[in-house]
PDB file of C-alpha atoms in Angstrom:
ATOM      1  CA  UNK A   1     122.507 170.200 177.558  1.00  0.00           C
ATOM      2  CA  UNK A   2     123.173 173.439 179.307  1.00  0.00           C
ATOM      3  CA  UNK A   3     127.104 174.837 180.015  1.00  0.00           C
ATOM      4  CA  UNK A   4     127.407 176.720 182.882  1.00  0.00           C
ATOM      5  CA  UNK A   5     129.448 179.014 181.034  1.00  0.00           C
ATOM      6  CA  UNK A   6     130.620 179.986 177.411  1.00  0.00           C
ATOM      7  CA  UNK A   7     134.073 179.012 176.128  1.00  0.00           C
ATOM      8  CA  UNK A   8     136.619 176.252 174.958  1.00  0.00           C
ATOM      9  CA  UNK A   9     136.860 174.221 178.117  1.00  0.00           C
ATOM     10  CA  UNK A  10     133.329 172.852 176.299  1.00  0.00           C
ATOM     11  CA  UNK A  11     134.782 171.767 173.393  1.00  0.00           C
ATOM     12  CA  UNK A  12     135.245 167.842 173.960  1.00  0.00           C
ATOM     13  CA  UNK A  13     131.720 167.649 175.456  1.00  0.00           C
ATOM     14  CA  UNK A  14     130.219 169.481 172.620  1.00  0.00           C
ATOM     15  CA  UNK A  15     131.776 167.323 170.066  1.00  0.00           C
ATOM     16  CA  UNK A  16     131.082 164.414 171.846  1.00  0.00           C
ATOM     17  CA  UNK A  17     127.050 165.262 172.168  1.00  0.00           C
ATOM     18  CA  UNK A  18     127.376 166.467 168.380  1.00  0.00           C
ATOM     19  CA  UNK A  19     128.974 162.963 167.015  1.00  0.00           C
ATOM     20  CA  UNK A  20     126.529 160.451 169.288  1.00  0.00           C
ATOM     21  CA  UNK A  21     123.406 162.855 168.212  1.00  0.00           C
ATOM     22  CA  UNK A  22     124.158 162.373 164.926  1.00  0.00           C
ATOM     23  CA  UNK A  23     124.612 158.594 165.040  1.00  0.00           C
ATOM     24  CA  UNK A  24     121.257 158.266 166.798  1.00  0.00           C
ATOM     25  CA  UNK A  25     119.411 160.397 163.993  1.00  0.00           C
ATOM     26  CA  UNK A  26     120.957 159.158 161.348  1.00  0.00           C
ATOM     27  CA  UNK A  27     122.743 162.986 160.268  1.00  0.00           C
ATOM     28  CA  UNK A  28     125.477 162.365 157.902  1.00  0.00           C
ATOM     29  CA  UNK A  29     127.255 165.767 157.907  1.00  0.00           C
ATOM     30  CA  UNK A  30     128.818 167.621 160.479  1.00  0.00           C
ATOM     31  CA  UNK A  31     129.844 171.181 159.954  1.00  0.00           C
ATOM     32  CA  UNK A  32     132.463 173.089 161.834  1.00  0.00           C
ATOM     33  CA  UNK A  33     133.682 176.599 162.681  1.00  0.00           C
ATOM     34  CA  UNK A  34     138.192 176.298 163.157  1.00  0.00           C
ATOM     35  CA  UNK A  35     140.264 178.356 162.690  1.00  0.00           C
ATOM     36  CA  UNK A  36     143.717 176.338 164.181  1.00  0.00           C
ATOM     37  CA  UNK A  37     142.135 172.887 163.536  1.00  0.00           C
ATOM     38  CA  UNK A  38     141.499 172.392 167.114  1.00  0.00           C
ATOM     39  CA  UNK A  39     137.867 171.085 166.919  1.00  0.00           C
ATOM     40  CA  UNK A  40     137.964 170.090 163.830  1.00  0.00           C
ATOM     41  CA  UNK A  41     140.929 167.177 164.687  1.00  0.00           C
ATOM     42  CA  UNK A  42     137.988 165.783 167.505  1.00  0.00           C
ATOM     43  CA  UNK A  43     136.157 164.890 164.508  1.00  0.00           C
ATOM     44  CA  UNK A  44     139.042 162.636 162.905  1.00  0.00           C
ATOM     45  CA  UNK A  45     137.193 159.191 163.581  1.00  0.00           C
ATOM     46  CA  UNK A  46     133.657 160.052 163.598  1.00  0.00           C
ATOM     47  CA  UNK A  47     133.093 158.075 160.723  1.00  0.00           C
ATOM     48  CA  UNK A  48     130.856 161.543 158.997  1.00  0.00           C
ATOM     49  CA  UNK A  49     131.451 163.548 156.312  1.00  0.00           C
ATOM     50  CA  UNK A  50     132.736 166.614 157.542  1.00  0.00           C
ATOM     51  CA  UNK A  51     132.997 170.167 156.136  1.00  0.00           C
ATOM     52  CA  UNK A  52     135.494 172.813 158.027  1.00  0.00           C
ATOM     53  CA  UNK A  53     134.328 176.277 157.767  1.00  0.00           C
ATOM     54  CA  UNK A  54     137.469 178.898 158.488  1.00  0.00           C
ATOM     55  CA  UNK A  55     137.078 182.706 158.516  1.00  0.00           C
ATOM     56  CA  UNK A  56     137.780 184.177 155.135  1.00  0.00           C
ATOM     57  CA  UNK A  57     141.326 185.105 153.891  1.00  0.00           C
ATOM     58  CA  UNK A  58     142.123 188.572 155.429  1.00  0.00           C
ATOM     59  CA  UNK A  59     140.020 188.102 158.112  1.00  0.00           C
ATOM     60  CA  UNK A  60     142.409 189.188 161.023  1.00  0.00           C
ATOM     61  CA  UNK A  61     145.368 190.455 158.440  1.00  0.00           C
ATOM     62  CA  UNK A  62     145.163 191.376 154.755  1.00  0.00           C
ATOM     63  CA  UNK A  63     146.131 188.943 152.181  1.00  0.00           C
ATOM     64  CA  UNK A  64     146.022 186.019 155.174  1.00  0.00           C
ATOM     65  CA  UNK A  65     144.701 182.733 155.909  1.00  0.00           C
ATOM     66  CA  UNK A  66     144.424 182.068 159.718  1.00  0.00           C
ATOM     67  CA  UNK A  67     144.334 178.162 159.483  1.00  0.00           C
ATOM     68  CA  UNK A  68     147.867 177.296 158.516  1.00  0.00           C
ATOM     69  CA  UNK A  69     148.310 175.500 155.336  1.00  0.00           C
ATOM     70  CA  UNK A  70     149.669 172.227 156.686  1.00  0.00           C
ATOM     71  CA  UNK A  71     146.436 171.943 159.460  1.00  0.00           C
ATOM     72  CA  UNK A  72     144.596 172.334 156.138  1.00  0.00           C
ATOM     73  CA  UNK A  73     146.316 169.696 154.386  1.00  0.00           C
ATOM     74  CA  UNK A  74     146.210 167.468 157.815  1.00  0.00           C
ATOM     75  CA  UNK A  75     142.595 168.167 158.220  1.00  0.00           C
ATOM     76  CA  UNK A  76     141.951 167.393 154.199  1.00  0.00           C
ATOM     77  CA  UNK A  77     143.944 163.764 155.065  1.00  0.00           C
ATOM     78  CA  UNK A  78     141.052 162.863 156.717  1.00  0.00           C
ATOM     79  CA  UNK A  79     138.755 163.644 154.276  1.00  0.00           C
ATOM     80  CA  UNK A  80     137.740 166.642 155.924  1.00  0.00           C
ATOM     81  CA  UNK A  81     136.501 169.764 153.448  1.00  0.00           C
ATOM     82  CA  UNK A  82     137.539 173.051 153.983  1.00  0.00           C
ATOM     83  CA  UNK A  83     136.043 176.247 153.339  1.00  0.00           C
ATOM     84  CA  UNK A  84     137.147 179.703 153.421  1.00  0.00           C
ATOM     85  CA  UNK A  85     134.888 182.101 152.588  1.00  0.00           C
ATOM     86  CA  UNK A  86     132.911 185.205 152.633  1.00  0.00           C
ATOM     87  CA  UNK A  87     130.729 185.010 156.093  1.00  0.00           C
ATOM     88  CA  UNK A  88     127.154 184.870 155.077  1.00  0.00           C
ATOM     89  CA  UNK A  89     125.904 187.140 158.134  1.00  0.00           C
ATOM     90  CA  UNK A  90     128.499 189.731 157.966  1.00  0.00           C
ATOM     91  CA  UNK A  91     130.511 190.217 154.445  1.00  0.00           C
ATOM     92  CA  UNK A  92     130.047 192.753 152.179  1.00  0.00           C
ATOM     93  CA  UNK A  93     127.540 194.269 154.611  1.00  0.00           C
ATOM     94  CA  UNK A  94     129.728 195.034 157.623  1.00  0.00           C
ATOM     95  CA  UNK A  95     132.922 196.853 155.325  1.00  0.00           C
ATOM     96  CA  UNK A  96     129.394 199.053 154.229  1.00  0.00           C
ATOM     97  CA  UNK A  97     128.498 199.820 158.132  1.00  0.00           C
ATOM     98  CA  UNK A  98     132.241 200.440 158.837  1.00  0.00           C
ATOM     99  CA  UNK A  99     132.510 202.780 156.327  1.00  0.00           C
ATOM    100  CA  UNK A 100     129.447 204.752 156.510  1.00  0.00           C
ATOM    101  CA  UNK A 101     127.715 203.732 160.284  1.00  0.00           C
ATOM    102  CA  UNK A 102     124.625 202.295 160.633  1.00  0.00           C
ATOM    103  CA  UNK A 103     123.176 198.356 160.437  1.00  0.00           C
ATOM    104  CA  UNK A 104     122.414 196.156 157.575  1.00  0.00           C
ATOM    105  CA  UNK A 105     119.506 194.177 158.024  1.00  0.00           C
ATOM    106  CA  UNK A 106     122.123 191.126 157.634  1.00  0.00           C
ATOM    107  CA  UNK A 107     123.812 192.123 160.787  1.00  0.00           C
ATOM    108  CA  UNK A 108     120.362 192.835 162.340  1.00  0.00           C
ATOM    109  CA  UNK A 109     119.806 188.743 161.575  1.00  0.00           C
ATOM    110  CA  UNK A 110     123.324 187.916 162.669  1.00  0.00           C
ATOM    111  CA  UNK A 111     122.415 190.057 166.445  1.00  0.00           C
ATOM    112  CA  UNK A 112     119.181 188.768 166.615  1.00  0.00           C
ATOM    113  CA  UNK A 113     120.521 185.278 166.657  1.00  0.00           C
ATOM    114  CA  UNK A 114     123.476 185.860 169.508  1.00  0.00           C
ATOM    115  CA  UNK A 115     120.325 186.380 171.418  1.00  0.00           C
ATOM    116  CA  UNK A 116     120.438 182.629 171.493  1.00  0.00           C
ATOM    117  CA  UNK A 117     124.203 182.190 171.795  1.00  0.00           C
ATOM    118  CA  UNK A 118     127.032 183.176 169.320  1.00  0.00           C
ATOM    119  CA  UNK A 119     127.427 179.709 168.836  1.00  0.00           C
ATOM    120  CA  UNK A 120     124.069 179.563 167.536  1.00  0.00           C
ATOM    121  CA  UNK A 121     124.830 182.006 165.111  1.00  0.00           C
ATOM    122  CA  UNK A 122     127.910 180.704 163.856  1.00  0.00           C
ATOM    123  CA  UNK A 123     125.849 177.068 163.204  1.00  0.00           C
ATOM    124  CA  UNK A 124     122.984 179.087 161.002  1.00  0.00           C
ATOM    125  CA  UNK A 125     126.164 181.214 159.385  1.00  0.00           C
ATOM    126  CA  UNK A 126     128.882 178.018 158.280  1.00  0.00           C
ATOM    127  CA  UNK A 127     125.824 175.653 157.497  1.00  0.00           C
ATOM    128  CA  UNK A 128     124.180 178.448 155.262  1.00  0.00           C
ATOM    129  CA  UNK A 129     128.044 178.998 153.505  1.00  0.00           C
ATOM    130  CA  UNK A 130     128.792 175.063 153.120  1.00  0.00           C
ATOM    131  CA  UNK A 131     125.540 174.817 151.750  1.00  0.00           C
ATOM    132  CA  UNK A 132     125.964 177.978 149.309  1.00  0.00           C
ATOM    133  CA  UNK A 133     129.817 176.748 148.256  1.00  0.00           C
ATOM    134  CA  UNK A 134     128.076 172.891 147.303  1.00  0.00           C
ATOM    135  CA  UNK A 135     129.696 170.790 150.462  1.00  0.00           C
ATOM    136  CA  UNK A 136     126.939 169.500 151.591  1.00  0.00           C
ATOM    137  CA  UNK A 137     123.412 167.952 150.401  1.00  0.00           C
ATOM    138  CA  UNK A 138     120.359 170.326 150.220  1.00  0.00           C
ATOM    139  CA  UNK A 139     117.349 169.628 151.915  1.00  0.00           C
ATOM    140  CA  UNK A 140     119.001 167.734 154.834  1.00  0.00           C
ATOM    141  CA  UNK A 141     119.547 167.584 158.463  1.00  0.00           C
ATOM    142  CA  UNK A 142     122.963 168.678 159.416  1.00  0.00           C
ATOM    143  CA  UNK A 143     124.745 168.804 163.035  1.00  0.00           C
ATOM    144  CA  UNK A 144     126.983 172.083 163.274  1.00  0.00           C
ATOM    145  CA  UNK A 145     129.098 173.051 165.968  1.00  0.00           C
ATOM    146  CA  UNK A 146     130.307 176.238 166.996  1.00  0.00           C
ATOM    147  CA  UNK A 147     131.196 179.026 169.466  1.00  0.00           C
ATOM    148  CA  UNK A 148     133.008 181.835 170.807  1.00  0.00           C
ATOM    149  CA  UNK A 149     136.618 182.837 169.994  1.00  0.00           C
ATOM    150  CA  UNK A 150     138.649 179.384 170.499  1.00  0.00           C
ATOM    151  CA  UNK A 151     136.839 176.474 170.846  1.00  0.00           C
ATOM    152  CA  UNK A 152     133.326 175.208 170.497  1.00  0.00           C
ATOM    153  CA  UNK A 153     130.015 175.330 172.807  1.00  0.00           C
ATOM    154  CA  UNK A 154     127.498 174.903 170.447  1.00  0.00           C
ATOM    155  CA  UNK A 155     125.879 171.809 168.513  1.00  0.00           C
ATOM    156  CA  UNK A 156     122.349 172.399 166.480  1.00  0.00           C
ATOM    157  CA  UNK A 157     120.796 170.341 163.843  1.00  0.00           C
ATOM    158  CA  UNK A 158     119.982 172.587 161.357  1.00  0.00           C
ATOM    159  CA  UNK A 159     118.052 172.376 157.758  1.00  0.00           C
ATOM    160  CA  UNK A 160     120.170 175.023 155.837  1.00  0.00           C
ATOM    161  CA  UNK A 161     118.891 177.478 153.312  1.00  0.00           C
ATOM    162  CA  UNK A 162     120.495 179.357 150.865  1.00  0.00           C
ATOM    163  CA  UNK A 163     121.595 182.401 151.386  1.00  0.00           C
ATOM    164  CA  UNK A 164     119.450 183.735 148.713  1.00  0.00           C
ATOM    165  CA  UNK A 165     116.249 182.299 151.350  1.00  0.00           C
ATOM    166  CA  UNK A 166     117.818 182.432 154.429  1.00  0.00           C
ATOM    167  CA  UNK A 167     114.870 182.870 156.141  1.00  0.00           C
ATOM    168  CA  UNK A 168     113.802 178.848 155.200  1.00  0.00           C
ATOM    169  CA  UNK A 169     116.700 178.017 157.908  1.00  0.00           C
ATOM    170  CA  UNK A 170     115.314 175.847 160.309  1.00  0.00           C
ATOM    171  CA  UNK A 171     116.936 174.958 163.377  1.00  0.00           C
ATOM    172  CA  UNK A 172     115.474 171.822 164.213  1.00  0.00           C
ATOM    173  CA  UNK A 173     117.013 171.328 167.764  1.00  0.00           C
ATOM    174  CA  UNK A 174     119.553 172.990 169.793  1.00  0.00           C
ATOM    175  CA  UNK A 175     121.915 169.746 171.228  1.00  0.00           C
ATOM    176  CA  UNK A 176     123.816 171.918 173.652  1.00  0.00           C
ATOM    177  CA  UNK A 177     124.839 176.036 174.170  1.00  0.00           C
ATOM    178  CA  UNK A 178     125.477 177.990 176.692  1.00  0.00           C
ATOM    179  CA  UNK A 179     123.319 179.125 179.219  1.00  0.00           C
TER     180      UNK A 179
END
């Protein structure tokens, strides 16, 4: 499926295609980019184990966590996982582009996938981490939704790879993004 444009108002419909996709294929794992717990609370009865990938402490302030500590704890009451972590595409890579200019070929990956949508970046990016951090099963199919800012647009099933082979990522199908 096709949105006619980017953005939150797709959330519901995203997780909604993301959840009966993965019941028809038989995917056991769903990961998910939040950041307030939004999308991740859709998930609450989907009856899948499901890993929450946040932006890393200090991400928009020093020393800070953006996803509250009691939508953690919530979100870990329904047997959610959460991660919070270094950002596989970006990192280490971008604080060496800020401070001296110039691209890493990491950030040359992380561009040349927005050509298909950020959201399809951020599916290759928190699958790759959950994978990396032990959250979810190698080798397997996984559903991962994602997006833009708030909200979600974007569901995949990917086969993760380290981050260490990266480039044995394959997105298997694209379940809906925006146009």
């Amino acid at each position: 499926m096709y949105f006619e444009n980017p953005g939150k108002e797709n959330t519901e419909k995203t997780v909604e295609l993301a959840i009966k996709c993965a019941k028809e294929k038989g995917i056991k794992h769903i990961v998910v980019a939040s950041n307030e717990g939004n999308t991740a609370r859709l998930l609450k009865d989907c009856s899948m184990e499901v890993v929450v990938v946040t932006h890393a402490f200090g991400h928009k302030e020093p020393g800070m966590q953006e996803m509250k500590e009691e939508v953690m704890k919530e979100l870990e009451g329904y047997g959610f996982k959460i991660y919070s972590g270094t950002h596989v595409l970006s990192g280490a890579e971008r604080g060496i582009s800020k401070k001296f200019g110039g691209v890493s070929p990491v950030e040359i990956i992380a561009q040349s996938l927005r050509m298909l949508g950020q959201g399809v970046k951020v599916g290759v990016e928190i699958s790759t981490m959950a994978l990396d951090a032990g959250l979810i099963p190698y080798g397997e199919d996984i559903i991962t939704i994602g997006g833009w800012k708030n909200g979600a647009d974007t569901a995949l099933i990917v086969r993760p790879a380290y981050a260490n082979a990266i480039f044995d990522t394959k997105i298997k199908e694209i379940i809906c993004k925006p146009h």
